mmCIF file of C-alpha atoms and ligand atoms in Angstrom:
data_model
loop_
_atom_site.group_PDB
_atom_site.id
_atom_site.type_symbol
_atom_site.label_atom_id
_atom_site.label_comp_id
_atom_site.label_asym_id
_atom_site.label_seq_id
_atom_site.Cartn_x
_atom_site.Cartn_y
_atom_site.Cartn_z
ATOM 1 C CA MET A 4 5.616 -82.216 -26.883
ATOM 2 C CA ASN A 5 5.737 -85.693 -25.935
ATOM 3 C CA TYR A 6 2.773 -88.136 -25.410
ATOM 4 C CA LYS A 7 2.555 -87.674 -21.855
ATOM 5 C CA LYS A 8 2.526 -83.828 -21.925
ATOM 6 C CA LEU A 9 0.305 -83.922 -24.801
ATOM 7 C CA ARG A 10 -2.262 -85.974 -22.792
ATOM 8 C CA ALA A 11 -2.033 -83.846 -19.898
ATOM 9 C CA PHE A 12 -2.605 -80.825 -21.918
ATOM 10 C CA LEU A 13 -5.645 -82.352 -23.783
ATOM 11 C CA LEU A 14 -7.053 -83.434 -20.295
ATOM 12 C CA LEU A 15 -6.638 -79.885 -18.959
ATOM 13 C CA SER A 16 -8.392 -78.363 -22.040
ATOM 14 C CA VAL A 17 -11.372 -80.577 -21.659
ATOM 15 C CA VAL A 18 -11.890 -79.621 -18.212
ATOM 16 C CA CYS A 19 -11.214 -76.065 -18.716
ATOM 17 C CA LEU A 20 -13.787 -76.376 -21.560
ATOM 18 C CA GLY A 21 -16.105 -78.189 -19.482
ATOM 19 C CA LEU A 22 -16.009 -75.448 -16.752
ATOM 20 C CA THR A 23 -16.140 -72.363 -18.983
ATOM 21 C CA LEU A 24 -18.902 -73.617 -21.676
ATOM 22 C CA PRO A 25 -21.491 -74.102 -19.292
ATOM 23 C CA LEU A 26 -20.876 -70.889 -17.260
ATOM 24 C CA LYS A 27 -20.927 -69.028 -20.553
ATOM 25 C CA SER A 28 -24.134 -70.426 -21.665
ATOM 26 C CA LEU A 29 -26.039 -69.855 -18.273
ATOM 27 C CA ALA A 30 -25.657 -65.814 -18.886
ATOM 28 C CA ALA A 31 -26.959 -63.313 -21.220
ATOM 29 C CA ASP A 32 -26.944 -59.554 -21.544
ATOM 30 C CA SER A 33 -30.127 -59.104 -23.213
ATOM 31 C CA PHE A 34 -33.761 -60.294 -23.465
ATOM 32 C CA ASN A 35 -36.837 -60.504 -25.479
ATOM 33 C CA ILE A 36 -40.285 -59.204 -24.726
ATOM 34 C CA LEU A 37 -43.417 -60.719 -26.139
ATOM 35 C CA LEU A 38 -46.673 -58.634 -26.849
ATOM 36 C CA TYR A 39 -50.107 -59.797 -26.463
ATOM 37 C CA HIS A 40 -53.484 -58.190 -26.095
ATOM 38 C CA HIS A 41 -56.408 -60.447 -25.813
ATOM 39 C CA VAL A 42 -56.534 -64.307 -24.795
ATOM 40 C CA SER A 43 -59.876 -65.026 -26.606
ATOM 41 C CA SER A 44 -61.408 -66.781 -29.469
ATOM 42 C CA THR A 45 -64.249 -64.247 -29.913
ATOM 43 C CA MET A 46 -62.342 -60.796 -30.006
ATOM 44 C CA PRO A 47 -60.935 -59.452 -33.161
ATOM 45 C CA ARG A 48 -58.400 -61.976 -34.377
ATOM 46 C CA SER A 49 -55.752 -59.255 -35.459
ATOM 47 C CA THR A 50 -54.751 -58.794 -31.413
ATOM 48 C CA SER A 51 -55.991 -62.058 -30.037
ATOM 49 C CA ILE A 52 -54.482 -65.372 -29.171
ATOM 50 C CA THR A 53 -56.826 -68.294 -28.264
ATOM 51 C CA ALA A 54 -56.277 -69.801 -24.774
ATOM 52 C CA LYS A 55 -55.137 -73.031 -26.458
ATOM 53 C CA GLU A 56 -52.455 -71.282 -28.741
ATOM 54 C CA PHE A 57 -51.323 -69.157 -25.642
ATOM 55 C CA GLU A 58 -50.882 -72.354 -23.645
ATOM 56 C CA GLY A 59 -48.826 -73.611 -26.609
ATOM 57 C CA HIS A 60 -46.567 -70.588 -26.389
ATOM 58 C CA LEU A 61 -46.175 -71.186 -22.572
ATOM 59 C CA ALA A 62 -45.477 -74.925 -23.160
ATOM 60 C CA TYR A 63 -42.717 -74.237 -25.623
ATOM 61 C CA LEU A 64 -41.052 -71.708 -23.374
ATOM 62 C CA LYS A 65 -40.774 -74.644 -20.591
ATOM 63 C CA ALA A 66 -39.901 -77.127 -22.858
ATOM 64 C CA ASN A 67 -37.009 -75.320 -24.474
ATOM 65 C CA ASP A 68 -35.361 -74.029 -21.534
ATOM 66 C CA TYR A 69 -36.589 -70.096 -21.727
ATOM 67 C CA THR A 70 -36.712 -68.401 -18.354
ATOM 68 C CA VAL A 71 -39.614 -66.088 -18.086
ATOM 69 C CA VAL A 72 -38.373 -63.166 -16.150
ATOM 70 C CA ASP A 73 -39.952 -60.361 -14.302
ATOM 71 C CA LEU A 74 -39.796 -57.266 -16.332
ATOM 72 C CA ALA A 75 -38.567 -54.837 -14.174
ATOM 73 C CA THR A 76 -35.718 -57.175 -12.904
ATOM 74 C CA ALA A 77 -34.753 -57.570 -16.414
ATOM 75 C CA ILE A 78 -34.507 -54.060 -17.178
ATOM 76 C CA GLU A 79 -32.671 -53.374 -14.132
ATOM 77 C CA SER A 80 -30.078 -56.225 -14.832
ATOM 78 C CA VAL A 81 -29.361 -54.782 -18.391
ATOM 79 C CA GLN A 82 -28.974 -51.283 -17.193
ATOM 80 C CA GLN A 83 -26.798 -52.385 -14.597
ATOM 81 C CA GLY A 84 -24.515 -54.848 -16.377
ATOM 82 C CA ILE A 85 -25.882 -57.734 -14.459
ATOM 83 C CA PRO A 86 -26.162 -60.989 -16.344
ATOM 84 C CA LEU A 87 -29.452 -62.496 -17.140
ATOM 85 C CA PRO A 88 -30.370 -66.076 -17.490
ATOM 86 C CA LYS A 89 -29.643 -67.407 -21.095
ATOM 87 C CA ASN A 90 -32.749 -67.212 -23.069
ATOM 88 C CA ALA A 91 -34.717 -64.942 -20.906
ATOM 89 C CA ILE A 92 -38.357 -63.788 -22.189
ATOM 90 C CA ALA A 93 -40.705 -61.314 -20.522
ATOM 91 C CA ILE A 94 -44.409 -61.607 -21.326
ATOM 92 C CA THR A 95 -46.617 -58.461 -21.615
ATOM 93 C CA PHE A 96 -50.164 -57.320 -22.511
ATOM 94 C CA ASP A 97 -51.732 -54.143 -23.799
ATOM 95 C CA ASP A 98 -55.022 -52.925 -22.715
ATOM 96 C CA ALA A 99 -56.822 -54.135 -19.427
ATOM 97 C CA TRP A 100 -58.806 -56.943 -21.346
ATOM 98 C CA ARG A 101 -60.994 -58.951 -19.234
ATOM 99 C CA SER A 102 -59.968 -62.084 -21.508
ATOM 100 C CA ILE A 103 -56.408 -61.590 -19.987
ATOM 101 C CA TYR A 104 -57.851 -61.986 -16.456
ATOM 102 C CA LEU A 105 -60.278 -64.982 -17.732
ATOM 103 C CA HIS A 106 -57.978 -66.948 -19.813
ATOM 104 C CA GLY A 107 -54.627 -65.767 -19.634
ATOM 105 C CA PHE A 108 -54.015 -65.233 -15.776
ATOM 106 C CA PRO A 109 -54.965 -68.965 -15.031
ATOM 107 C CA LEU A 110 -52.386 -70.172 -17.411
ATOM 108 C CA LEU A 111 -49.825 -68.130 -16.285
ATOM 109 C CA LYS A 112 -50.438 -68.810 -12.790
ATOM 110 C CA GLN A 113 -50.026 -72.422 -13.564
ATOM 111 C CA TYR A 114 -46.610 -72.091 -15.129
ATOM 112 C CA ASN A 115 -45.707 -69.588 -12.306
ATOM 113 C CA TYR A 116 -44.481 -67.046 -15.100
ATOM 114 C CA PRO A 117 -44.524 -63.517 -14.247
ATOM 115 C CA PHE A 118 -46.079 -60.821 -16.562
ATOM 116 C CA THR A 119 -46.761 -57.149 -17.237
ATOM 117 C CA VAL A 120 -50.223 -55.668 -17.992
ATOM 118 C CA PHE A 121 -50.237 -52.187 -19.631
ATOM 119 C CA VAL A 122 -53.727 -50.655 -18.815
ATOM 120 C CA ASN A 123 -55.455 -47.726 -20.252
ATOM 121 C CA THR A 124 -57.536 -46.458 -17.101
ATOM 122 C CA ASP A 125 -60.602 -44.936 -18.972
ATOM 123 C CA PRO A 126 -62.512 -48.076 -19.896
ATOM 124 C CA VAL A 127 -61.530 -49.593 -16.401
ATOM 125 C CA ASP A 128 -63.124 -46.204 -14.772
ATOM 126 C CA GLN A 129 -66.033 -46.641 -17.072
ATOM 127 C CA LYS A 130 -66.621 -50.341 -16.138
ATOM 128 C CA ASN A 131 -66.430 -51.430 -19.979
ATOM 129 C CA ARG A 132 -67.659 -55.119 -19.803
ATOM 130 C CA HIS A 133 -64.620 -56.181 -21.922
ATOM 131 C CA THR A 134 -62.112 -54.567 -19.512
ATOM 132 C CA MET A 135 -60.794 -55.538 -15.986
ATOM 133 C CA THR A 136 -62.374 -54.052 -13.123
ATOM 134 C CA TRP A 137 -60.058 -52.379 -10.541
ATOM 135 C CA ASP A 138 -60.569 -55.269 -8.063
ATOM 136 C CA MET A 139 -59.515 -57.626 -10.938
ATOM 137 C CA LEU A 140 -56.334 -55.495 -11.488
ATOM 138 C CA ARG A 141 -55.496 -55.550 -7.688
ATOM 139 C CA GLU A 142 -56.086 -59.050 -7.653
ATOM 140 C CA LEU A 143 -53.433 -59.479 -10.334
ATOM 141 C CA LYS A 144 -50.919 -57.233 -8.512
ATOM 142 C CA GLN A 145 -51.306 -59.164 -5.338
ATOM 143 C CA HIS A 146 -50.266 -62.059 -7.432
ATOM 144 C CA GLY A 147 -47.084 -60.026 -8.190
ATOM 145 C CA VAL A 148 -48.264 -59.011 -11.662
ATOM 146 C CA THR A 149 -46.879 -55.718 -12.858
ATOM 147 C CA ILE A 150 -49.321 -53.069 -13.725
ATOM 148 C CA ALA A 151 -48.266 -50.357 -15.988
ATOM 149 C CA ASN A 152 -49.448 -47.201 -17.855
ATOM 150 C CA HIS A 153 -50.813 -47.440 -21.494
ATOM 151 C CA THR A 154 -52.411 -43.968 -21.282
ATOM 152 C CA GLN A 155 -55.880 -42.978 -20.158
ATOM 153 C CA ASP A 156 -57.897 -43.167 -23.473
ATOM 154 C CA HIS A 157 -55.629 -45.049 -25.886
ATOM 155 C CA ASP A 158 -55.354 -41.748 -27.945
ATOM 156 C CA TYR A 159 -53.302 -41.854 -30.984
ATOM 157 C CA LEU A 160 -50.646 -39.537 -29.323
ATOM 158 C CA VAL A 161 -49.134 -38.316 -32.569
ATOM 159 C CA ARG A 162 -51.524 -38.103 -35.069
ATOM 160 C CA LYS A 163 -52.422 -34.556 -34.410
ATOM 161 C CA PRO A 164 -52.064 -31.523 -36.938
ATOM 162 C CA VAL A 165 -49.309 -29.661 -35.140
ATOM 163 C CA TYR A 166 -46.595 -30.680 -32.498
ATOM 164 C CA ASP A 167 -46.761 -27.676 -30.406
ATOM 165 C CA GLN A 168 -46.487 -27.060 -26.635
ATOM 166 C CA LYS A 169 -50.187 -27.465 -26.188
ATOM 167 C CA TRP A 170 -50.067 -31.039 -28.112
ATOM 168 C CA LEU A 171 -47.022 -32.074 -25.895
ATOM 169 C CA ASN A 172 -49.032 -30.816 -22.420
ATOM 170 C CA GLN A 173 -52.152 -32.844 -23.650
ATOM 171 C CA ALA A 174 -49.950 -35.818 -24.345
ATOM 172 C CA LEU A 175 -48.037 -35.784 -21.256
ATOM 173 C CA ASN A 176 -51.502 -35.160 -19.227
ATOM 174 C CA ASN A 177 -52.877 -38.201 -20.597
ATOM 175 C CA ILE A 178 -49.863 -40.237 -19.427
ATOM 176 C CA ASP A 179 -49.366 -38.341 -16.045
ATOM 177 C CA ASP A 180 -53.307 -38.730 -15.319
ATOM 178 C CA ALA A 181 -53.365 -42.502 -16.131
ATOM 179 C CA GLN A 182 -50.199 -42.990 -13.862
ATOM 180 C CA GLN A 183 -52.209 -41.073 -11.048
ATOM 181 C CA ARG A 184 -55.043 -43.167 -11.309
ATOM 182 C CA LEU A 185 -53.128 -46.416 -11.112
ATOM 183 C CA THR A 186 -51.111 -45.256 -8.241
ATOM 184 C CA GLN A 187 -54.586 -44.420 -6.633
ATOM 185 C CA GLU A 188 -56.172 -47.583 -7.052
ATOM 186 C CA LEU A 189 -53.339 -50.037 -6.933
ATOM 187 C CA GLY A 190 -50.392 -48.400 -5.049
ATOM 188 C CA ASP A 191 -46.699 -48.448 -6.532
ATOM 189 C CA VAL A 192 -46.776 -48.917 -10.097
ATOM 190 C CA PRO A 193 -43.429 -48.518 -12.178
ATOM 191 C CA LYS A 194 -42.876 -45.524 -14.370
ATOM 192 C CA TRP A 195 -43.593 -47.236 -17.570
ATOM 193 C CA LEU A 196 -45.455 -46.221 -20.639
ATOM 194 C CA ALA A 197 -46.507 -48.454 -23.552
ATOM 195 C CA TYR A 198 -47.231 -46.113 -26.395
ATOM 196 C CA PRO A 199 -50.819 -46.876 -27.685
ATOM 197 C CA TYR A 200 -50.463 -48.592 -31.338
ATOM 198 C CA GLY A 201 -46.627 -48.180 -30.575
ATOM 199 C CA GLU A 202 -46.947 -44.857 -32.047
ATOM 200 C CA TYR A 203 -44.422 -41.991 -30.631
ATOM 201 C CA ASN A 204 -42.295 -39.156 -32.236
ATOM 202 C CA ASP A 205 -38.985 -37.890 -31.182
ATOM 203 C CA LEU A 206 -40.441 -34.802 -29.181
ATOM 204 C CA LEU A 207 -42.814 -37.194 -27.085
ATOM 205 C CA LYS A 208 -39.786 -39.551 -26.645
ATOM 206 C CA ALA A 209 -37.650 -36.799 -25.107
ATOM 207 C CA ALA A 210 -40.409 -35.449 -22.704
ATOM 208 C CA LEU A 211 -40.745 -38.982 -21.466
ATOM 209 C CA LYS A 212 -37.028 -39.397 -20.949
ATOM 210 C CA ASP A 213 -37.022 -35.769 -18.905
ATOM 211 C CA LYS A 214 -39.892 -37.086 -16.972
ATOM 212 C CA GLY A 215 -38.229 -40.468 -16.085
ATOM 213 C CA TYR A 216 -40.427 -42.677 -17.936
ATOM 214 C CA ILE A 217 -39.104 -45.960 -19.702
ATOM 215 C CA ALA A 218 -41.362 -46.358 -22.879
ATOM 216 C CA PHE A 219 -42.451 -49.591 -25.026
ATOM 217 C CA GLY A 220 -43.179 -49.638 -28.610
ATOM 218 C CA GLN A 221 -44.438 -52.270 -30.989
ATOM 219 C CA GLN A 222 -41.661 -52.863 -33.129
ATOM 220 C CA SER A 223 -39.725 -56.299 -33.137
ATOM 221 C CA GLY A 224 -36.439 -56.927 -31.520
ATOM 222 C CA GLY A 225 -34.680 -57.553 -28.089
ATOM 223 C CA VAL A 226 -33.546 -55.399 -25.240
ATOM 224 C CA ALA A 227 -29.891 -54.806 -24.370
ATOM 225 C CA GLU A 228 -27.673 -52.336 -23.032
ATOM 226 C CA PHE A 229 -27.484 -50.382 -26.504
ATOM 227 C CA SER A 230 -31.644 -50.089 -26.708
ATOM 228 C CA ASP A 231 -33.385 -46.926 -26.797
ATOM 229 C CA TRP A 232 -35.037 -46.763 -23.312
ATOM 230 C CA GLN A 233 -38.033 -44.666 -24.507
ATOM 231 C CA ALA A 234 -38.860 -47.112 -27.387
ATOM 232 C CA LEU A 235 -38.165 -50.354 -26.261
ATOM 233 C CA PRO A 236 -39.398 -53.196 -28.842
ATOM 234 C CA ARG A 237 -41.335 -56.058 -28.134
ATOM 235 C CA PHE A 238 -42.404 -58.879 -30.489
ATOM 236 C CA PRO A 239 -46.195 -58.962 -31.254
ATOM 237 C CA ALA A 240 -46.917 -62.740 -30.602
ATOM 238 C CA ALA A 241 -50.769 -62.923 -31.288
ATOM 239 C CA GLY A 242 -53.087 -62.572 -34.367
ATOM 240 C CA ALA A 243 -51.016 -63.351 -37.588
ATOM 241 C CA TYR A 244 -47.801 -63.712 -35.221
ATOM 242 C CA SER A 245 -49.639 -66.713 -33.012
ATOM 243 C CA SER A 246 -48.152 -69.665 -34.733
ATOM 244 C CA LEU A 247 -45.177 -71.427 -33.043
ATOM 245 C CA LYS A 248 -43.145 -71.447 -36.141
ATOM 246 C CA THR A 249 -42.864 -67.812 -36.585
ATOM 247 C CA LEU A 250 -42.504 -67.240 -32.604
ATOM 248 C CA LYS A 251 -39.524 -69.865 -32.302
ATOM 249 C CA THR A 252 -37.497 -67.607 -34.744
ATOM 250 C CA LYS A 253 -38.068 -64.466 -32.512
ATOM 251 C CA LEU A 254 -37.804 -66.017 -29.241
ATOM 252 C CA ALA A 255 -34.314 -67.139 -30.244
ATOM 253 C CA SER A 256 -33.192 -63.894 -31.717
ATOM 254 C CA GLN A 257 -30.913 -61.334 -30.304
ATOM 255 C CA PRO A 258 -30.884 -57.620 -30.494
ATOM 256 C CA PHE A 259 -28.951 -56.386 -33.422
ATOM 257 C CA PRO A 260 -26.093 -54.268 -32.038
ATOM 258 C CA ALA A 261 -26.958 -50.787 -33.233
ATOM 259 C CA ASN A 262 -27.370 -47.176 -31.961
ATOM 260 C CA TYR A 263 -31.112 -47.207 -31.386
ATOM 261 C CA THR A 264 -31.473 -43.775 -29.679
ATOM 262 C CA GLU A 265 -29.989 -42.113 -33.041
ATOM 263 C CA PHE A 266 -33.010 -43.752 -35.302
ATOM 264 C CA LYS A 267 -34.907 -41.432 -37.226
ATOM 265 C CA ASN A 268 -37.945 -39.813 -36.122
ATOM 266 C CA PRO A 269 -40.645 -42.551 -36.814
ATOM 267 C CA VAL A 270 -43.479 -40.122 -37.647
ATOM 268 C CA ILE A 271 -43.369 -39.433 -41.742
ATOM 269 C CA ARG A 272 -45.756 -36.270 -42.369
ATOM 270 C CA LEU A 273 -46.850 -36.498 -46.014
ATOM 271 C CA ASP A 274 -48.419 -32.850 -45.568
ATOM 272 C CA GLN A 275 -45.039 -31.544 -44.682
ATOM 273 C CA GLY A 276 -43.091 -33.167 -47.482
ATOM 274 C CA ASN A 277 -41.373 -35.757 -45.235
ATOM 275 C CA GLN A 278 -39.691 -38.427 -47.449
ATOM 276 C CA ASN A 279 -41.534 -41.441 -48.325
ATOM 277 C CA PRO A 280 -40.316 -44.252 -48.288
ATOM 278 C CA PRO A 281 -38.291 -43.068 -45.519
ATOM 279 C CA ILE A 282 -34.518 -43.986 -45.271
ATOM 280 C CA LEU A 283 -33.306 -45.832 -41.981
ATOM 281 C CA ASP A 284 -30.037 -44.844 -41.045
ATOM 282 C CA VAL A 285 -28.299 -47.398 -38.818
ATOM 283 C CA ALA A 286 -24.910 -47.111 -36.902
ATOM 284 C CA LEU A 287 -23.616 -50.227 -35.355
ATOM 285 C CA THR A 288 -22.295 -50.168 -31.841
ATOM 286 C CA GLN A 289 -19.652 -53.035 -32.255
ATOM 287 C CA SER A 290 -17.695 -54.604 -35.141
ATOM 288 C CA GLN A 291 -16.606 -57.935 -33.871
ATOM 289 C CA LYS A 292 -19.722 -59.826 -34.759
ATOM 290 C CA LEU A 293 -19.928 -58.594 -38.016
ATOM 291 C CA GLY A 294 -19.033 -61.573 -40.303
ATOM 292 C CA VAL A 295 -22.859 -61.381 -40.800
ATOM 293 C CA ARG A 296 -22.489 -57.975 -43.076
ATOM 294 C CA GLN A 297 -23.128 -60.105 -46.282
ATOM 295 C CA GLN A 298 -25.755 -61.576 -44.803
ATOM 296 C CA LEU A 299 -27.872 -58.915 -43.449
ATOM 297 C CA SER A 300 -31.267 -58.547 -44.997
ATOM 298 C CA CYS A 301 -34.236 -56.124 -44.490
ATOM 299 C CA PHE A 302 -38.007 -56.832 -45.281
ATOM 300 C CA ILE A 303 -40.347 -54.263 -46.163
ATOM 301 C CA VAL A 304 -43.883 -54.572 -46.973
ATOM 302 C CA GLY A 305 -43.073 -58.275 -47.481
ATOM 303 C CA GLU A 306 -40.392 -57.280 -50.112
ATOM 304 C CA ARG A 307 -36.664 -58.183 -49.393
ATOM 305 C CA GLN A 308 -34.391 -55.135 -49.488
ATOM 306 C CA MET A 309 -30.695 -55.079 -49.369
ATOM 307 C CA PRO A 310 -28.935 -52.585 -47.124
ATOM 308 C CA HIS A 311 -26.584 -50.192 -48.434
ATOM 309 C CA TRP A 312 -23.170 -50.185 -46.422
ATOM 310 C CA GLN A 313 -21.406 -46.696 -46.086
ATOM 311 C CA ASP A 314 -18.557 -48.339 -44.411
ATOM 312 C CA LYS A 315 -17.975 -51.097 -41.755
ATOM 313 C CA MET A 316 -20.012 -49.668 -39.086
ATOM 314 C CA ASN A 317 -22.913 -47.629 -40.915
ATOM 315 C CA PHE A 318 -25.766 -48.869 -43.416
ATOM 316 C CA THR A 319 -29.042 -47.523 -44.754
ATOM 317 C CA VAL A 320 -32.141 -49.256 -45.893
ATOM 318 C CA GLN A 321 -35.176 -47.827 -48.043
ATOM 319 C CA GLY A 322 -38.203 -49.142 -49.022
ATOM 320 C CA SER A 323 -38.500 -49.543 -53.065
ATOM 321 C CA THR A 324 -42.072 -47.802 -53.066
ATOM 322 C CA ALA A 325 -43.822 -45.249 -50.815
ATOM 323 C CA LEU A 326 -45.163 -46.738 -47.925
ATOM 324 C CA GLY A 327 -49.001 -46.848 -47.245
ATOM 325 C CA LYS A 328 -50.542 -44.431 -44.917
ATOM 326 C CA GLY A 329 -50.478 -45.893 -40.971
ATOM 327 C CA ARG A 330 -48.022 -47.850 -39.425
ATOM 328 C CA ASN A 331 -45.343 -49.847 -41.611
ATOM 329 C CA ARG A 332 -42.064 -51.643 -40.321
ATOM 330 C CA TYR A 333 -38.698 -52.201 -41.632
ATOM 331 C CA ASN A 334 -37.237 -55.333 -40.164
ATOM 332 C CA CYS A 335 -33.838 -56.565 -40.779
ATOM 333 C CA THR A 336 -32.389 -59.782 -39.780
ATOM 334 C CA ALA A 337 -28.902 -61.491 -40.129
ATOM 335 C CA PRO A 338 -27.814 -65.068 -38.935
ATOM 336 C CA ILE A 339 -25.544 -65.059 -35.812
ATOM 337 C CA TRP A 340 -22.196 -66.767 -36.497
ATOM 338 C CA GLY A 341 -22.201 -70.541 -35.368
ATOM 339 C CA GLN A 342 -25.484 -70.595 -34.144
ATOM 340 C CA LYS A 343 -28.998 -71.208 -35.628
ATOM 341 C CA ASN A 344 -30.527 -67.773 -34.752
ATOM 342 C CA TYR A 345 -30.464 -64.276 -35.930
ATOM 343 C CA TYR A 346 -29.929 -60.736 -35.075
ATOM 344 C CA TRP A 347 -33.139 -58.747 -35.303
ATOM 345 C CA LEU A 348 -33.697 -55.134 -35.791
ATOM 346 C CA SER A 349 -36.865 -53.066 -36.396
ATOM 347 C CA HIS A 350 -38.160 -49.735 -36.795
ATOM 348 C CA GLN A 351 -41.873 -48.675 -36.858
ATOM 349 C CA TRP A 352 -42.988 -45.851 -39.078
ATOM 350 C CA LEU A 353 -46.176 -43.949 -39.043
ATOM 351 C CA ILE A 354 -46.952 -42.377 -42.384
ATOM 352 C CA TYR A 355 -49.358 -39.592 -41.551
ATOM 353 C CA ALA A 356 -51.117 -36.767 -43.509
ATOM 354 C CA GLY A 357 -52.247 -34.765 -40.642
ATOM 355 C CA ASP A 358 -55.770 -35.960 -41.136
ATOM 356 C CA ALA A 359 -58.044 -37.307 -38.397
ATOM 357 C CA PRO A 360 -57.180 -40.809 -37.221
ATOM 358 C CA PRO A 361 -59.108 -43.955 -37.842
ATOM 359 C CA ILE A 362 -61.439 -45.685 -35.380
ATOM 360 C CA GLU A 363 -59.516 -49.085 -34.605
HETATM 361 ZN ZN1 ZN B 14 -53.278 -50.861 -26.746
#
């Protein structure tokens, strides 16, 4: 190639790169969901973020080119293969806490960010002083806020001695009756459920799928086409997770490409001899991004565990000691090649002995 041709080639390359790079960086095929409860300095710290900290999160999103998206639009985009803005984030709250209305809503209005509140309807009907009134919820909805289902009474849906038809009917009635109350008071609401405490089992998940519900858990991770639509992950962003330092990593993370619908039943019954610590089997959905295989590491009860690879597409991971009763999470991350962020995968287990649930 002579000098003239080389120069023309280089020029063309630069023009092409200039055209393709920005286009590529504007679109994404996944998004992350943040989970909050109270926006308060007086409610229990484990599920609260102060108004000041919350504003810090919103300011960070704005300053770092995150696009806060409407959850329904984001779900539809992923399901239909429509590109999302790069760095898309959805904001959700569980429980109809009044502090969301008093301290969260004014900030979200100021930033013009859409959000979703998952409502347990009994405390609203009972006019609990810490929860919103139906009028407050109507006002949110008029402002474009999405209101969705978090059951009637926030029951532990799967902390029951047996999982028979009676159990399933009761759980489904709890959900359907809440859906009916929301519709009566607020008009159209999406057919979504946030599991109380993020707890579910395979039977409940399958029944919700049959009934056409999309459901959300409390395990970490992002949403993509390969997600389990009856156990969508959300990143807890309050309490111990309020600090911007830990939030930054989560916001920038991408969902680890795995076959989430095949994940093991999350309820480990100690009274039925289920293995504890449980083994999580993960099947990858794609191999092209797997320069990360050596660098994938998992964290279980604060301890680092290396995964065991059966082949290029499958690994298992297990805690080193029995998990304590209640909720536990396996979190696995791997650096994304050429970027400063991580692929993230998480599974929440419920270690349960069939006894009466705690009061939380
Ligand atoms: Zn809740």
